[in-house]
Amino acid sequence: MSWRELGELPLVVNTLTGTTFPRSWQDEENLGDRKVIECTNFDEWLELIAADRGVGAVPEIAARRVTHAHVRFIPIPDAPATTLHLAYLTESTGAMIDAFLDAASAAVSREQTAHGDGARA
């Protein structure tokens, strides 16, 4: 399945914590005609897809961490990159925070090298 093909199907979006929105297909001609089903959490998003209300897209990490008997996660090779931000309490200090930040930086560097110029989610 291509990103463009996904853009032609009814879309389930998690409006609170999701990463995909109807505007993710900005260049689509009939964006206003698209059926969009909204929800406000991941579990509801997953169940709406399982109930055949529409399709959705999630970062690879979500697909790896979740299973559902009625939902299949398939890669979308031409999906646009997703920007992620690392958040932590700035007052937190110590070896564990430093190790976490170092590991995150190393992971981003590996992804940038593997994908050319930018990390993909």
PDB file of C-alpha atoms in Angstrom:
ATOM      1  CA  MET A   1       0.000   0.000   0.000  1.00  0.00           C
ATOM      2  CA  SER A   2       1.251   3.459  -0.835  1.00  0.00           C
ATOM      3  CA  TRP A   3       0.730   6.691   1.108  1.00  0.00           C
ATOM      4  CA  ARG A   4      -1.424   7.989  -1.761  1.00  0.00           C
ATOM      5  CA  GLU A   5      -3.655   4.882  -1.676  1.00  0.00           C
ATOM      6  CA  LEU A   6      -4.097   5.286   2.070  1.00  0.00           C
ATOM      7  CA  GLY A   7      -5.238   8.841   1.421  1.00  0.00           C
ATOM      8  CA  GLU A   8      -8.206   7.564  -0.594  1.00  0.00           C
ATOM      9  CA  LEU A   9      -9.711   5.476   2.235  1.00  0.00           C
ATOM     10  CA  PRO A  10     -11.850   6.468   5.250  1.00  0.00           C
ATOM     11  CA  LEU A  11      -9.436   7.678   7.932  1.00  0.00           C
ATOM     12  CA  VAL A  12      -9.489   7.109  11.692  1.00  0.00           C
ATOM     13  CA  VAL A  13      -7.580   9.844  13.535  1.00  0.00           C
ATOM     14  CA  ASN A  14      -6.645  10.184  17.180  1.00  0.00           C
ATOM     15  CA  THR A  15      -7.112  13.933  17.628  1.00  0.00           C
ATOM     16  CA  LEU A  16      -5.446  14.043  21.040  1.00  0.00           C
ATOM     17  CA  THR A  17      -2.219  12.055  20.660  1.00  0.00           C
ATOM     18  CA  GLY A  18      -2.165  10.849  17.051  1.00  0.00           C
ATOM     19  CA  THR A  19       0.406  11.704  14.404  1.00  0.00           C
ATOM     20  CA  THR A  20      -1.810  11.439  11.307  1.00  0.00           C
ATOM     21  CA  PHE A  21      -4.429  13.986  10.248  1.00  0.00           C
ATOM     22  CA  PRO A  22      -6.475  14.582   7.085  1.00  0.00           C
ATOM     23  CA  ARG A  23      -4.054  17.392   6.220  1.00  0.00           C
ATOM     24  CA  SER A  24      -1.278  14.765   6.065  1.00  0.00           C
ATOM     25  CA  TRP A  25      -2.501  14.381   2.468  1.00  0.00           C
ATOM     26  CA  GLN A  26      -2.270  18.095   1.589  1.00  0.00           C
ATOM     27  CA  ASP A  27      -1.889  17.523  -2.118  1.00  0.00           C
ATOM     28  CA  GLU A  28      -4.964  15.306  -2.468  1.00  0.00           C
ATOM     29  CA  GLU A  29      -7.662  16.864  -4.648  1.00  0.00           C
ATOM     30  CA  ASN A  30     -10.753  15.634  -2.779  1.00  0.00           C
ATOM     31  CA  LEU A  31      -9.607  16.174   0.791  1.00  0.00           C
ATOM     32  CA  GLY A  32     -12.918  17.791   1.747  1.00  0.00           C
ATOM     33  CA  ASP A  33     -14.890  14.714   0.632  1.00  0.00           C
ATOM     34  CA  ARG A  34     -12.916  12.276   2.735  1.00  0.00           C
ATOM     35  CA  LYS A  35     -14.675  10.400   5.530  1.00  0.00           C
ATOM     36  CA  VAL A  36     -12.840  11.029   8.815  1.00  0.00           C
ATOM     37  CA  ILE A  37     -13.656   9.263  12.080  1.00  0.00           C
ATOM     38  CA  GLU A  38     -12.210  11.015  15.143  1.00  0.00           C
ATOM     39  CA  CYS A  39     -11.283   9.587  18.527  1.00  0.00           C
ATOM     40  CA  THR A  40      -9.179  10.778  21.463  1.00  0.00           C
ATOM     41  CA  ASN A  41      -6.960   7.837  22.446  1.00  0.00           C
ATOM     42  CA  PHE A  42      -4.961   5.002  20.940  1.00  0.00           C
ATOM     43  CA  ASP A  43      -7.148   2.167  22.254  1.00  0.00           C
ATOM     44  CA  GLU A  44     -10.275   3.703  20.725  1.00  0.00           C
ATOM     45  CA  TRP A  45      -8.355   4.307  17.468  1.00  0.00           C
ATOM     46  CA  LEU A  46      -7.356   0.639  17.350  1.00  0.00           C
ATOM     47  CA  GLU A  47     -10.901  -0.583  18.067  1.00  0.00           C
ATOM     48  CA  LEU A  48     -12.411   1.700  15.406  1.00  0.00           C
ATOM     49  CA  ILE A  49     -10.025   0.206  12.860  1.00  0.00           C
ATOM     50  CA  ALA A  50     -10.854  -3.308  14.111  1.00  0.00           C
ATOM     51  CA  ALA A  51     -14.550  -2.467  13.616  1.00  0.00           C
ATOM     52  CA  ASP A  52     -13.787  -1.595   9.954  1.00  0.00           C
ATOM     53  CA  ARG A  53     -14.672   2.082  10.355  1.00  0.00           C
ATOM     54  CA  GLY A  54     -11.528   3.166   8.503  1.00  0.00           C
ATOM     55  CA  VAL A  55      -7.752   2.906   8.291  1.00  0.00           C
ATOM     56  CA  GLY A  56      -4.985   4.731  10.100  1.00  0.00           C
ATOM     57  CA  ALA A  57      -1.244   5.220  10.162  1.00  0.00           C
ATOM     58  CA  VAL A  58       1.039   5.043  13.180  1.00  0.00           C
ATOM     59  CA  PRO A  59       4.782   5.257  13.755  1.00  0.00           C
ATOM     60  CA  GLU A  60       6.636   1.976  13.411  1.00  0.00           C
ATOM     61  CA  ILE A  61       7.182   1.717  17.169  1.00  0.00           C
ATOM     62  CA  ALA A  62       3.420   1.567  17.788  1.00  0.00           C
ATOM     63  CA  ALA A  63       3.006  -1.179  15.217  1.00  0.00           C
ATOM     64  CA  ARG A  64       5.755  -3.201  16.878  1.00  0.00           C
ATOM     65  CA  ARG A  65       4.353  -2.825  20.393  1.00  0.00           C
ATOM     66  CA  VAL A  66       0.674  -3.570  19.784  1.00  0.00           C
ATOM     67  CA  THR A  67      -1.176  -6.629  18.569  1.00  0.00           C
ATOM     68  CA  HIS A  68      -4.855  -6.989  17.813  1.00  0.00           C
ATOM     69  CA  ALA A  69      -6.558 -10.070  16.396  1.00  0.00           C
ATOM     70  CA  HIS A  70      -8.478  -7.993  13.833  1.00  0.00           C
ATOM     71  CA  VAL A  71      -5.896  -5.372  12.851  1.00  0.00           C
ATOM     72  CA  ARG A  72      -2.924  -5.851  10.567  1.00  0.00           C
ATOM     73  CA  PHE A  73      -0.061  -3.356  10.518  1.00  0.00           C
ATOM     74  CA  ILE A  74       1.703  -3.116   7.157  1.00  0.00           C
ATOM     75  CA  PRO A  75       4.656  -0.885   6.253  1.00  0.00           C
ATOM     76  CA  ILE A  76       4.019   2.165   4.070  1.00  0.00           C
ATOM     77  CA  PRO A  77       7.422   2.704   2.444  1.00  0.00           C
ATOM     78  CA  ASP A  78       6.629   6.123   0.981  1.00  0.00           C
ATOM     79  CA  ALA A  79       5.046   7.591   4.139  1.00  0.00           C
ATOM     80  CA  PRO A  80       6.378  11.029   5.055  1.00  0.00           C
ATOM     81  CA  ALA A  81       8.826  11.324   7.925  1.00  0.00           C
ATOM     82  CA  THR A  82       7.372  12.107  11.337  1.00  0.00           C
ATOM     83  CA  THR A  83       9.084  14.591  13.612  1.00  0.00           C
ATOM     84  CA  LEU A  84       9.587  13.323  17.134  1.00  0.00           C
ATOM     85  CA  HIS A  85      10.715  15.277  20.161  1.00  0.00           C
ATOM     86  CA  LEU A  86      12.510  13.941  23.203  1.00  0.00           C
ATOM     87  CA  ALA A  87      11.080  15.289  26.448  1.00  0.00           C
ATOM     88  CA  TYR A  88      12.491  15.012  29.938  1.00  0.00           C
ATOM     89  CA  LEU A  89      12.373  17.003  33.150  1.00  0.00           C
ATOM     90  CA  THR A  90      15.229  19.518  32.951  1.00  0.00           C
ATOM     91  CA  GLU A  91      15.755  19.442  36.709  1.00  0.00           C
ATOM     92  CA  SER A  92      16.530  15.731  36.458  1.00  0.00           C
ATOM     93  CA  THR A  93      20.236  15.100  36.374  1.00  0.00           C
ATOM     94  CA  GLY A  94      22.495  12.164  36.804  1.00  0.00           C
ATOM     95  CA  ALA A  95      24.097   9.279  35.022  1.00  0.00           C
ATOM     96  CA  MET A  96      20.828   7.660  33.895  1.00  0.00           C
ATOM     97  CA  ILE A  97      19.532  10.829  32.222  1.00  0.00           C
ATOM     98  CA  ASP A  98      22.914  11.389  30.570  1.00  0.00           C
ATOM     99  CA  ALA A  99      22.976   7.781  29.330  1.00  0.00           C
ATOM    100  CA  PHE A 100      19.419   8.119  28.013  1.00  0.00           C
ATOM    101  CA  LEU A 101      20.237  11.328  26.125  1.00  0.00           C
ATOM    102  CA  ASP A 102      23.410   9.777  24.700  1.00  0.00           C
ATOM    103  CA  ALA A 103      21.482   6.676  23.556  1.00  0.00           C
ATOM    104  CA  ALA A 104      18.765   8.807  21.953  1.00  0.00           C
ATOM    105  CA  SER A 105      21.350  10.933  20.127  1.00  0.00           C
ATOM    106  CA  ALA A 106      23.151   7.819  18.894  1.00  0.00           C
ATOM    107  CA  ALA A 107      19.863   6.321  17.639  1.00  0.00           C
ATOM    108  CA  VAL A 108      19.040   9.498  15.713  1.00  0.00           C
ATOM    109  CA  SER A 109      22.517   9.525  14.173  1.00  0.00           C
ATOM    110  CA  ARG A 110      22.130   5.888  13.076  1.00  0.00           C
ATOM    111  CA  GLU A 111      18.726   6.589  11.511  1.00  0.00           C
ATOM    112  CA  GLN A 112      19.998   9.688   9.719  1.00  0.00           C
ATOM    113  CA  THR A 113      22.850   7.658   8.275  1.00  0.00           C
ATOM    114  CA  ALA A 114      20.540   4.802   7.254  1.00  0.00           C
ATOM    115  CA  HIS A 115      17.949   7.063   5.605  1.00  0.00           C
ATOM    116  CA  GLY A 116      20.171   9.717   4.106  1.00  0.00           C
ATOM    117  CA  ASP A 117      19.464  13.055   5.744  1.00  0.00           C
ATOM    118  CA  GLY A 118      16.650  12.562   8.246  1.00  0.00           C
ATOM    119  CA  ALA A 119      15.307  10.090  10.749  1.00  0.00           C
ATOM    120  CA  ARG A 120      11.988   8.416  10.042  1.00  0.00           C
ATOM    121  CA  ALA A 121       9.486   7.318  12.644  1.00  0.00           C
TER     122      ALA A 121
END
